[in-house]
mmCIF file of C-alpha atoms and ligand atoms in Angstrom:
data_model
loop_
_atom_site.group_PDB
_atom_site.id
_atom_site.type_symbol
_atom_site.label_atom_id
_atom_site.label_comp_id
_atom_site.label_asym_id
_atom_site.label_seq_id
_atom_site.Cartn_x
_atom_site.Cartn_y
_atom_site.Cartn_z
ATOM 1 C CA UNK A 26 85.281 28.129 23.262
ATOM 2 C CA UNK A 27 86.773 24.600 23.102
ATOM 3 C CA UNK A 28 88.145 23.121 26.318
ATOM 4 C CA UNK A 29 92.028 22.955 25.980
ATOM 5 C CA UNK A 30 93.405 19.399 25.749
ATOM 6 C CA UNK A 31 95.664 19.774 28.780
ATOM 7 C CA UNK A 32 92.748 20.595 31.052
ATOM 8 C CA UNK A 33 90.882 17.601 29.653
ATOM 9 C CA UNK A 34 93.879 15.300 30.286
ATOM 10 C CA UNK A 35 94.184 16.524 33.873
ATOM 11 C CA UNK A 36 90.485 15.903 34.347
ATOM 12 C CA UNK A 37 90.666 12.398 32.854
ATOM 13 C CA UNK A 38 93.486 11.437 35.284
ATOM 14 C CA UNK A 39 91.368 12.666 38.168
ATOM 15 C CA UNK A 40 88.344 10.724 36.828
ATOM 16 C CA UNK A 41 90.390 7.463 36.819
ATOM 17 C CA UNK A 42 91.096 7.965 40.527
ATOM 18 C CA UNK A 43 87.510 8.917 41.334
ATOM 19 C CA UNK A 44 88.586 12.248 42.930
ATOM 20 C CA UNK A 45 86.528 14.664 40.792
ATOM 21 C CA UNK A 46 83.195 15.488 42.437
ATOM 22 C CA UNK A 47 80.156 14.448 40.435
ATOM 23 C CA UNK A 48 78.737 17.935 40.042
ATOM 24 C CA UNK A 49 81.975 19.078 38.337
ATOM 25 C CA UNK A 50 81.981 15.974 36.113
ATOM 26 C CA UNK A 51 78.414 16.756 35.092
ATOM 27 C CA UNK A 52 79.143 20.449 34.452
ATOM 28 C CA UNK A 53 82.111 19.429 32.252
ATOM 29 C CA UNK A 54 79.951 16.883 30.392
ATOM 30 C CA UNK A 55 77.322 19.474 29.621
ATOM 31 C CA UNK A 56 80.009 21.814 28.323
ATOM 32 C CA UNK A 57 81.278 18.992 26.064
ATOM 33 C CA UNK A 58 77.819 18.271 24.833
ATOM 34 C CA UNK A 59 77.306 21.930 23.845
ATOM 35 C CA UNK A 60 80.711 21.737 22.101
ATOM 36 C CA UNK A 61 79.543 18.673 20.284
ATOM 37 C CA UNK A 62 76.369 20.446 19.152
ATOM 38 C CA UNK A 63 78.427 23.331 17.770
ATOM 39 C CA UNK A 64 80.745 20.846 15.946
ATOM 40 C CA UNK A 65 77.859 19.077 14.191
ATOM 41 C CA UNK A 66 76.131 22.285 13.160
ATOM 42 C CA UNK A 67 77.497 23.790 9.978
ATOM 43 C CA UNK A 68 75.277 26.812 10.192
ATOM 44 C CA UNK A 69 72.451 26.092 7.756
ATOM 45 C CA UNK A 70 70.068 23.292 6.942
ATOM 46 C CA UNK A 71 71.434 23.230 3.421
ATOM 47 C CA UNK A 72 75.028 22.542 4.531
ATOM 48 C CA UNK A 73 73.964 20.215 7.449
ATOM 49 C CA UNK A 74 71.970 18.094 5.010
ATOM 50 C CA UNK A 75 74.754 17.949 2.488
ATOM 51 C CA UNK A 76 77.159 16.795 5.229
ATOM 52 C CA UNK A 77 74.665 14.094 6.255
ATOM 53 C CA UNK A 78 74.451 12.794 2.698
ATOM 54 C CA UNK A 79 78.278 12.736 2.469
ATOM 55 C CA UNK A 80 78.443 10.879 5.828
ATOM 56 C CA UNK A 81 75.905 8.274 4.554
ATOM 57 C CA UNK A 82 77.899 7.824 1.296
ATOM 58 C CA UNK A 83 81.001 7.329 3.480
ATOM 59 C CA UNK A 84 79.517 4.520 5.559
ATOM 60 C CA UNK A 85 78.264 2.800 2.396
ATOM 61 C CA UNK A 86 81.863 2.637 1.193
ATOM 62 C CA UNK A 87 83.112 0.943 4.410
ATOM 63 C CA UNK A 88 84.525 -2.465 3.823
ATOM 64 C CA UNK A 89 83.355 -3.955 7.118
ATOM 65 C CA UNK A 90 79.850 -4.092 8.717
ATOM 66 C CA UNK A 91 81.400 -3.282 12.130
ATOM 67 C CA UNK A 92 84.845 -1.994 13.049
ATOM 68 C CA UNK A 93 86.885 -3.409 15.930
ATOM 69 C CA UNK A 94 84.275 -5.730 17.476
ATOM 70 C CA UNK A 95 86.892 -7.066 19.857
ATOM 71 C CA UNK A 96 87.170 -3.631 21.457
ATOM 72 C CA UNK A 97 83.432 -3.576 22.251
ATOM 73 C CA UNK A 98 83.955 -6.893 24.128
ATOM 74 C CA UNK A 99 86.935 -5.451 25.978
ATOM 75 C CA UNK A 100 85.092 -2.245 26.891
ATOM 76 C CA UNK A 101 81.643 -3.712 27.810
ATOM 77 C CA UNK A 102 80.647 -7.174 26.812
ATOM 78 C CA UNK A 103 83.370 -9.257 28.323
ATOM 79 C CA UNK A 104 83.951 -7.067 31.398
ATOM 80 C CA UNK A 105 83.268 -9.147 34.512
ATOM 81 C CA UNK A 106 79.666 -10.368 34.271
ATOM 82 C CA UNK A 107 79.301 -10.097 38.020
ATOM 83 C CA UNK A 108 80.225 -6.430 37.988
ATOM 84 C CA UNK A 109 78.034 -5.478 35.031
ATOM 85 C CA UNK A 110 75.010 -7.293 36.484
ATOM 86 C CA UNK A 111 75.510 -5.571 39.814
ATOM 87 C CA UNK A 112 74.821 -2.232 38.041
ATOM 88 C CA UNK A 113 71.744 -3.348 35.979
ATOM 89 C CA UNK A 114 68.140 -4.086 36.724
ATOM 90 C CA UNK A 115 66.988 -7.741 37.440
ATOM 91 C CA UNK A 116 66.626 -8.575 33.722
ATOM 92 C CA UNK A 117 70.058 -7.262 32.861
ATOM 93 C CA UNK A 118 68.705 -5.034 30.098
ATOM 94 C CA UNK A 119 71.757 -3.095 28.870
ATOM 95 C CA UNK A 120 69.784 -0.559 26.833
ATOM 96 C CA UNK A 121 67.122 2.127 27.390
ATOM 97 C CA UNK A 122 64.136 1.158 29.553
ATOM 98 C CA UNK A 123 60.729 2.842 29.450
ATOM 99 C CA UNK A 124 59.478 5.294 32.086
ATOM 100 C CA UNK A 125 56.038 6.553 30.902
ATOM 101 C CA UNK A 126 55.396 8.494 34.106
ATOM 102 C CA UNK A 127 58.919 8.820 35.407
ATOM 103 C CA UNK A 128 57.855 7.130 38.679
ATOM 104 C CA UNK A 129 58.508 3.509 37.595
ATOM 105 C CA UNK A 130 61.152 1.352 39.225
ATOM 106 C CA UNK A 131 63.980 0.150 36.988
ATOM 107 C CA UNK A 132 62.461 -3.363 37.200
ATOM 108 C CA UNK A 133 59.094 -2.089 35.918
ATOM 109 C CA UNK A 134 60.734 0.114 33.279
ATOM 110 C CA UNK A 135 62.680 -2.915 31.928
ATOM 111 C CA UNK A 136 59.476 -4.869 31.452
ATOM 112 C CA UNK A 137 57.573 -1.920 29.994
ATOM 113 C CA UNK A 138 60.184 -1.510 27.247
ATOM 114 C CA UNK A 139 60.448 -5.312 26.555
ATOM 115 C CA UNK A 140 56.650 -5.445 26.321
ATOM 116 C CA UNK A 141 56.577 -2.441 23.935
ATOM 117 C CA UNK A 142 58.868 -4.498 21.581
ATOM 118 C CA UNK A 143 56.387 -7.373 21.639
ATOM 119 C CA UNK A 144 53.523 -4.986 20.641
ATOM 120 C CA UNK A 145 55.462 -3.016 18.048
ATOM 121 C CA UNK A 146 57.074 -6.063 16.446
ATOM 122 C CA UNK A 147 53.677 -7.922 16.478
ATOM 123 C CA UNK A 148 55.075 -10.963 18.208
ATOM 124 C CA UNK A 149 52.977 -14.121 18.648
ATOM 125 C CA UNK A 150 53.564 -17.492 20.200
ATOM 126 C CA UNK A 151 54.982 -20.062 17.757
ATOM 127 C CA UNK A 152 57.180 -17.693 15.729
ATOM 128 C CA UNK A 153 60.847 -18.183 14.965
ATOM 129 C CA UNK A 154 62.575 -15.177 16.512
ATOM 130 C CA UNK A 155 66.157 -13.856 16.371
ATOM 131 C CA UNK A 156 67.461 -11.421 19.073
ATOM 132 C CA UNK A 157 70.363 -9.883 17.218
ATOM 133 C CA UNK A 158 72.935 -8.466 19.692
ATOM 134 C CA UNK A 159 71.326 -10.202 22.690
ATOM 135 C CA UNK A 160 73.480 -8.774 25.484
ATOM 136 C CA UNK A 161 72.957 -10.572 28.769
ATOM 137 C CA UNK A 162 69.679 -12.019 27.535
ATOM 138 C CA UNK A 163 67.050 -9.462 28.650
ATOM 139 C CA UNK A 164 64.887 -9.874 25.522
ATOM 140 C CA UNK A 165 65.826 -13.466 24.636
ATOM 141 C CA UNK A 166 64.893 -14.753 28.083
ATOM 142 C CA UNK A 167 61.697 -12.583 28.214
ATOM 143 C CA UNK A 168 60.548 -13.936 24.853
ATOM 144 C CA UNK A 169 61.457 -17.565 25.679
ATOM 145 C CA UNK A 170 59.310 -17.289 28.798
ATOM 146 C CA UNK A 171 56.378 -15.351 27.271
ATOM 147 C CA UNK A 172 56.147 -17.438 24.126
ATOM 148 C CA UNK A 173 56.789 -21.102 25.049
ATOM 149 C CA UNK A 174 55.931 -22.393 21.533
ATOM 150 C CA UNK A 175 58.404 -19.994 19.853
ATOM 151 C CA UNK A 176 61.974 -20.897 19.053
ATOM 152 C CA UNK A 177 64.310 -18.066 20.101
ATOM 153 C CA UNK A 178 67.853 -17.577 18.960
ATOM 154 C CA UNK A 179 70.016 -14.956 20.657
ATOM 155 C CA UNK A 180 73.213 -13.845 18.957
ATOM 156 C CA UNK A 181 76.159 -11.867 20.287
ATOM 157 C CA UNK A 182 79.923 -11.838 19.907
ATOM 158 C CA UNK A 183 80.531 -12.264 23.672
ATOM 159 C CA UNK A 184 81.167 -15.684 25.143
ATOM 160 C CA UNK A 185 80.616 -14.444 28.737
ATOM 161 C CA UNK A 186 77.158 -13.208 27.765
ATOM 162 C CA UNK A 187 76.324 -16.688 26.390
ATOM 163 C CA UNK A 188 77.570 -18.326 29.614
ATOM 164 C CA UNK A 189 75.271 -16.099 31.694
ATOM 165 C CA UNK A 190 72.193 -16.557 29.505
ATOM 166 C CA UNK A 191 72.671 -20.361 29.227
ATOM 167 C CA UNK A 192 72.925 -20.662 33.016
ATOM 168 C CA UNK A 193 69.802 -18.475 33.540
ATOM 169 C CA UNK A 194 67.823 -20.441 30.905
ATOM 170 C CA UNK A 195 68.817 -23.732 32.633
ATOM 171 C CA UNK A 196 67.669 -22.400 36.040
ATOM 172 C CA UNK A 197 64.364 -21.322 34.497
ATOM 173 C CA UNK A 198 63.929 -24.650 32.706
ATOM 174 C CA UNK A 199 63.737 -22.989 29.261
ATOM 175 C CA UNK A 200 64.323 -25.323 26.321
ATOM 176 C CA UNK A 201 63.211 -23.031 23.483
ATOM 177 C CA UNK A 202 66.285 -20.739 23.512
ATOM 178 C CA UNK A 203 69.664 -21.033 21.831
ATOM 179 C CA UNK A 204 72.483 -18.522 22.194
ATOM 180 C CA UNK A 205 75.169 -18.288 19.607
ATOM 181 C CA UNK A 206 78.484 -16.495 19.899
ATOM 182 C CA UNK A 207 79.587 -15.055 16.606
ATOM 183 C CA UNK A 208 80.543 -11.804 14.892
ATOM 184 C CA UNK A 209 77.796 -10.298 12.710
ATOM 185 C CA UNK A 210 80.586 -9.181 10.279
ATOM 186 C CA UNK A 211 81.139 -12.758 9.200
ATOM 187 C CA UNK A 212 78.171 -14.758 10.456
ATOM 188 C CA UNK A 213 75.554 -16.242 8.179
ATOM 189 C CA UNK A 214 72.753 -18.718 8.929
ATOM 190 C CA UNK A 215 72.191 -21.915 6.954
ATOM 191 C CA UNK A 216 69.391 -21.655 4.450
ATOM 192 C CA UNK A 217 67.178 -23.829 6.687
ATOM 193 C CA UNK A 218 67.308 -21.181 9.466
ATOM 194 C CA UNK A 219 64.923 -18.289 8.674
ATOM 195 C CA UNK A 220 62.947 -16.036 11.033
ATOM 196 C CA UNK A 221 59.446 -14.610 11.363
ATOM 197 C CA UNK A 222 60.772 -11.813 13.467
ATOM 198 C CA UNK A 223 64.250 -10.332 13.965
ATOM 199 C CA UNK A 224 64.659 -7.820 16.782
ATOM 200 C CA UNK A 225 67.851 -5.896 17.351
ATOM 201 C CA UNK A 226 68.197 -3.742 20.458
ATOM 202 C CA UNK A 227 71.087 -1.258 20.559
ATOM 203 C CA UNK A 228 73.490 -3.278 18.403
ATOM 204 C CA UNK A 229 73.433 -1.067 15.354
ATOM 205 C CA UNK A 230 75.408 1.672 17.192
ATOM 206 C CA UNK A 231 78.405 -0.659 16.918
ATOM 207 C CA UNK A 232 77.931 -0.984 13.151
ATOM 208 C CA UNK A 233 79.119 1.072 10.192
ATOM 209 C CA UNK A 234 77.986 -0.311 6.859
ATOM 210 C CA UNK A 235 74.200 -0.427 7.313
ATOM 211 C CA UNK A 236 73.672 -1.254 3.680
ATOM 212 C CA UNK A 237 75.528 -4.540 3.850
ATOM 213 C CA UNK A 238 74.136 -5.332 7.343
ATOM 214 C CA UNK A 239 70.503 -4.784 6.317
ATOM 215 C CA UNK A 240 71.002 -6.730 3.130
ATOM 216 C CA UNK A 241 72.325 -9.627 5.186
ATOM 217 C CA UNK A 242 69.536 -9.410 7.745
ATOM 218 C CA UNK A 243 66.878 -9.283 5.015
ATOM 219 C CA UNK A 244 67.981 -12.672 3.769
ATOM 220 C CA UNK A 245 67.482 -14.168 7.270
ATOM 221 C CA UNK A 246 63.770 -13.205 7.235
ATOM 222 C CA UNK A 247 61.148 -15.616 5.973
ATOM 223 C CA UNK A 248 59.421 -14.634 2.749
ATOM 224 C CA UNK A 249 55.912 -14.228 4.194
ATOM 225 C CA UNK A 250 54.743 -11.878 7.007
ATOM 226 C CA UNK A 251 58.182 -11.420 8.481
ATOM 227 C CA UNK A 252 59.293 -8.204 10.180
ATOM 228 C CA UNK A 253 62.479 -6.611 11.480
ATOM 229 C CA UNK A 254 62.278 -4.413 14.604
ATOM 230 C CA UNK A 255 65.224 -2.183 15.487
ATOM 231 C CA UNK A 256 65.852 -0.083 18.643
ATOM 232 C CA UNK A 257 68.703 2.400 18.463
ATOM 233 C CA UNK A 258 69.803 5.448 20.410
ATOM 234 C CA UNK A 259 70.231 8.431 18.147
ATOM 235 C CA UNK A 260 70.695 12.174 17.635
ATOM 236 C CA UNK A 261 67.560 13.905 16.307
ATOM 237 C CA UNK A 262 69.299 15.162 13.151
ATOM 238 C CA UNK A 263 72.967 14.318 12.688
ATOM 239 C CA UNK A 264 74.880 11.041 12.570
ATOM 240 C CA UNK A 265 78.510 10.987 13.729
ATOM 241 C CA UNK A 266 81.348 8.553 14.436
ATOM 242 C CA UNK A 267 83.074 7.841 17.741
ATOM 243 C CA UNK A 268 86.699 7.298 16.907
ATOM 244 C CA UNK A 269 89.998 7.355 18.793
ATOM 245 C CA UNK A 270 91.558 9.608 16.231
ATOM 246 C CA UNK A 271 89.972 12.617 14.597
ATOM 247 C CA UNK A 272 88.111 11.544 11.540
ATOM 248 C CA UNK A 273 87.554 13.703 8.496
ATOM 249 C CA UNK A 274 84.146 12.138 7.965
ATOM 250 C CA UNK A 275 82.776 13.754 11.125
ATOM 251 C CA UNK A 276 84.537 11.821 13.892
ATOM 252 C CA UNK A 277 84.904 12.261 17.590
ATOM 253 C CA UNK A 278 87.266 15.004 18.704
ATOM 254 C CA UNK A 279 87.070 14.627 22.486
ATOM 255 C CA UNK A 280 88.087 10.933 22.403
ATOM 256 C CA UNK A 281 87.427 9.819 26.008
ATOM 257 C CA UNK A 282 84.186 8.106 25.082
ATOM 258 C CA UNK A 283 85.631 6.569 21.906
ATOM 259 C CA UNK A 284 88.827 5.382 23.608
ATOM 260 C CA UNK A 285 87.243 3.895 26.727
ATOM 261 C CA UNK A 286 83.710 2.813 25.770
ATOM 262 C CA UNK A 287 82.790 3.237 22.188
ATOM 263 C CA UNK A 288 85.682 2.481 19.824
ATOM 264 C CA UNK A 289 84.281 1.996 16.327
ATOM 265 C CA UNK A 290 80.921 3.251 17.565
ATOM 266 C CA UNK A 291 78.335 5.334 15.730
ATOM 267 C CA UNK A 292 75.783 7.858 16.817
ATOM 268 C CA UNK A 293 72.983 7.382 14.241
ATOM 269 C CA UNK A 294 70.593 10.172 13.420
ATOM 270 C CA UNK A 295 66.938 9.355 13.903
ATOM 271 C CA UNK A 296 66.322 9.175 10.153
ATOM 272 C CA UNK A 297 69.574 7.347 9.287
ATOM 273 C CA UNK A 298 68.097 3.904 8.657
ATOM 274 C CA UNK A 299 65.566 5.333 6.224
ATOM 275 C CA UNK A 300 68.438 5.842 3.773
ATOM 276 C CA UNK A 301 69.126 2.088 3.672
ATOM 277 C CA UNK A 302 65.930 0.619 2.181
ATOM 278 C CA UNK A 303 67.405 -1.356 -0.712
ATOM 279 C CA UNK A 304 66.269 -4.687 0.736
ATOM 280 C CA UNK A 305 63.756 -3.723 3.410
ATOM 281 C CA UNK A 306 60.919 -1.213 3.531
ATOM 282 C CA UNK A 307 60.042 0.865 6.569
ATOM 283 C CA UNK A 308 56.542 0.140 7.951
ATOM 284 C CA UNK A 309 56.739 2.764 10.683
ATOM 285 C CA UNK A 310 59.068 4.487 13.125
ATOM 286 C CA UNK A 311 58.870 6.043 16.570
ATOM 287 C CA UNK A 312 60.911 8.625 18.543
ATOM 288 C CA UNK A 313 61.187 8.187 22.322
ATOM 289 C CA UNK A 314 62.454 11.081 24.474
ATOM 290 C CA UNK A 315 66.002 10.743 25.730
ATOM 291 C CA UNK A 316 64.606 11.173 29.222
ATOM 292 C CA UNK A 317 63.713 7.453 29.266
ATOM 293 C CA UNK A 318 67.385 6.604 28.748
ATOM 294 C CA UNK A 319 68.584 9.253 31.190
ATOM 295 C CA UNK A 320 66.396 7.751 33.945
ATOM 296 C CA UNK A 321 67.723 4.299 33.042
ATOM 297 C CA UNK A 322 71.288 5.405 33.394
ATOM 298 C CA UNK A 323 70.675 7.228 36.671
ATOM 299 C CA UNK A 324 69.211 3.990 38.036
ATOM 300 C CA UNK A 325 72.339 2.062 36.859
ATOM 301 C CA UNK A 326 74.622 4.602 38.452
ATOM 302 C CA UNK A 327 72.698 4.365 41.724
ATOM 303 C CA UNK A 328 73.024 0.523 41.688
ATOM 304 C CA UNK A 329 76.746 0.743 40.839
ATOM 305 C CA UNK A 330 77.250 3.029 43.873
ATOM 306 C CA UNK A 331 75.092 0.863 46.147
ATOM 307 C CA UNK A 332 77.159 -2.171 45.207
ATOM 308 C CA UNK A 333 80.378 -0.123 44.975
ATOM 309 C CA UNK A 334 82.583 -1.976 47.377
ATOM 310 C CA UNK A 335 81.888 -5.423 45.857
ATOM 311 C CA UNK A 336 82.091 -3.908 42.401
ATOM 312 C CA UNK A 337 85.530 -2.412 42.967
ATOM 313 C CA UNK A 338 86.822 -5.684 44.375
ATOM 314 C CA UNK A 339 85.324 -7.637 41.464
ATOM 315 C CA UNK A 340 86.903 -5.404 38.830
ATOM 316 C CA UNK A 341 90.308 -5.560 40.534
ATOM 317 C CA UNK A 342 90.054 -9.366 40.614
ATOM 318 C CA UNK A 343 88.972 -9.387 36.965
ATOM 319 C CA UNK A 344 91.964 -7.199 35.946
ATOM 320 C CA UNK A 345 94.270 -9.570 37.800
ATOM 321 C CA UNK A 346 92.706 -12.613 36.134
ATOM 322 C CA UNK A 347 93.290 -10.971 32.728
ATOM 323 C CA UNK A 348 96.987 -10.445 33.576
ATOM 324 C CA UNK A 349 96.696 -6.708 34.272
ATOM 325 C CA UNK A 350 97.674 -4.529 37.263
ATOM 326 C CA UNK A 351 94.632 -4.485 39.699
ATOM 327 C CA UNK A 352 94.743 -0.658 39.451
ATOM 328 C CA UNK A 353 93.290 -1.129 35.963
ATOM 329 C CA UNK A 354 90.174 -2.539 37.759
ATOM 330 C CA UNK A 355 89.966 0.608 39.911
ATOM 331 C CA UNK A 356 90.181 2.753 36.762
ATOM 332 C CA UNK A 357 87.499 0.638 35.075
ATOM 333 C CA UNK A 358 85.166 1.110 38.086
ATOM 334 C CA UNK A 359 85.434 4.939 38.044
ATOM 335 C CA UNK A 360 85.222 5.037 34.254
ATOM 336 C CA UNK A 361 81.954 3.151 34.348
ATOM 337 C CA UNK A 362 80.578 5.754 36.806
ATOM 338 C CA UNK A 363 81.609 8.526 34.396
ATOM 339 C CA UNK A 364 80.237 6.581 31.422
ATOM 340 C CA UNK A 365 76.772 6.268 33.068
ATOM 341 C CA UNK A 366 76.867 9.905 34.082
ATOM 342 C CA UNK A 367 77.982 11.109 30.612
ATOM 343 C CA UNK A 368 75.316 9.069 28.822
ATOM 344 C CA UNK A 369 72.628 10.226 31.285
ATOM 345 C CA UNK A 370 73.605 13.858 30.675
ATOM 346 C CA UNK A 371 73.577 13.279 26.900
ATOM 347 C CA UNK A 372 70.125 11.784 26.862
ATOM 348 C CA UNK A 373 68.772 14.201 29.433
ATOM 349 C CA UNK A 374 70.072 17.223 27.450
ATOM 350 C CA UNK A 375 67.237 19.663 26.608
ATOM 351 C CA UNK A 376 64.690 17.328 28.212
ATOM 352 C CA UNK A 377 65.486 14.447 25.843
ATOM 353 C CA UNK A 378 64.762 16.444 22.665
ATOM 354 C CA UNK A 379 68.334 16.399 21.273
ATOM 355 C CA UNK A 380 69.405 12.782 21.735
ATOM 356 C CA UNK A 381 66.873 9.953 22.302
ATOM 357 C CA UNK A 382 65.761 6.477 21.150
ATOM 358 C CA UNK A 383 64.466 5.407 17.727
ATOM 359 C CA UNK A 384 62.301 2.370 17.037
ATOM 360 C CA UNK A 385 61.788 1.084 13.518
ATOM 361 C CA UNK A 386 59.683 -1.632 11.943
ATOM 362 C CA UNK A 387 60.779 -2.982 8.518
ATOM 363 C CA UNK A 388 59.399 -5.650 6.211
ATOM 364 C CA UNK A 389 61.129 -7.512 3.435
ATOM 365 C CA UNK A 390 60.972 -5.791 0.056
ATOM 366 C CA UNK A 391 58.899 -7.153 -2.812
ATOM 367 C CA UNK A 392 57.395 -10.121 -0.935
ATOM 368 C CA UNK A 393 54.005 -10.825 0.539
HETATM 369 C C1 SAM B 424 74.303 -2.361 23.984
HETATM 370 S S1 SAM B 424 74.363 -4.153 23.942
HETATM 371 C C2 SAM B 424 72.604 -4.476 23.917
HETATM 372 C C3 SAM B 424 72.292 -5.781 24.488
HETATM 373 C C4 SAM B 424 70.845 -6.216 24.523
HETATM 374 N N1 SAM B 424 70.222 -6.108 23.245
HETATM 375 C C5 SAM B 424 70.058 -5.435 25.532
HETATM 376 O O1 SAM B 424 69.148 -4.674 25.136
HETATM 377 O O2 SAM B 424 70.276 -5.612 26.759
HETATM 378 C C6 SAM B 424 74.874 -4.541 22.280
HETATM 379 C C7 SAM B 424 74.974 -6.004 21.934
HETATM 380 O O3 SAM B 424 75.443 -6.140 20.589
HETATM 381 C C8 SAM B 424 76.466 -7.120 20.558
HETATM 382 N N2 SAM B 424 77.357 -6.876 19.471
HETATM 383 C C9 SAM B 424 78.148 -5.735 19.281
HETATM 384 N N3 SAM B 424 78.897 -5.909 18.175
HETATM 385 C C10 SAM B 424 78.679 -7.149 17.659
HETATM 386 C C11 SAM B 424 79.194 -7.885 16.537
HETATM 387 N N4 SAM B 424 80.086 -7.378 15.739
HETATM 388 N N5 SAM B 424 78.708 -9.162 16.350
HETATM 389 C C12 SAM B 424 77.735 -9.673 17.188
HETATM 390 N N6 SAM B 424 77.245 -9.000 18.237
HETATM 391 C C13 SAM B 424 77.706 -7.729 18.507
HETATM 392 C C14 SAM B 424 77.147 -7.068 21.883
HETATM 393 O O4 SAM B 424 77.847 -8.230 22.238
HETATM 394 C C15 SAM B 424 75.912 -6.836 22.809
HETATM 395 O O5 SAM B 424 75.336 -8.103 23.126
#
């Protein structure tokens, strides 16, 4: 049975004030996740597959690579840097970390995942590398330190992320790293800028037209021995959209996530990118249990709570600086708590076998 809208609205108001106990929030999230699974299951593999093909045709017809990139900045990437960093590990990795035994600290798990990218993407010192969707610099800074002869470019559409990475690079004395602020919808590199490796960590979930995006990225790779490595979160079978309004192509019906954190967002299926091989060929792929991400998110939630008082003050000051009522900062604080809890429950569902993380290695088509 679907949860009635009026109960959801009452719950959302309570969430904004931080008055709903966590165990109730988590029970409600699990109910919504089960509802989601019912919504994306059309009853047979035959129909489910046909729906997936229709969904893929739909995104190929989209006129933009990414919808509403300014909303992603508002919801995450240009929220107070001080606040966001107070909830993340020391390398500010805003994506799944790796917990092979489950006993690692967040700091260790950040490095384990970053190191796994270096192995899987076959990185070597001296290469030209693009970190596409660089966040607060976890990978860009790691690579610039590990590979001093490499030239690293980090790209994101957030100017506050650039300010943070530039300041950190200066304090570390790094001179082989450039951060550019631009929208991947419209950005192109000059012909003289081409890469041996492009890595993109959890940016594709903000995208829609993967055909146009991958075509564009393929032209940024050098002709010889170049590789593209992608990390996404995903559902094991079914792609779907997060949208503020109900979408006939399989959109979000519960809205809270779409409205507050993931406007224009996509939940890819694990096999989604395999349907976009016009310009790139898959070399290999990996599936990582959602439990890695669930552990990451629980660690972020713990840090947010540990630094809660300062975090609340910071978000209120940030709201004021942006010309809003400081109460908006309070709402943002409690929404982030629910966001981390909701994502942890999603990735922890059925021990990480329903939603998880996909890694993909592609090479340019028809070249050496
Ligand atoms: C989930 S964060 C991941 C950050 C980083 N890769 C990490 O692992 O910590 C997604 C990143 O993609 C960037 N991004 C999202 N939409 C974009 C767009 N349209 N153009 C450029 N960057 C975008 C965001 O600014 C952010 O840096």
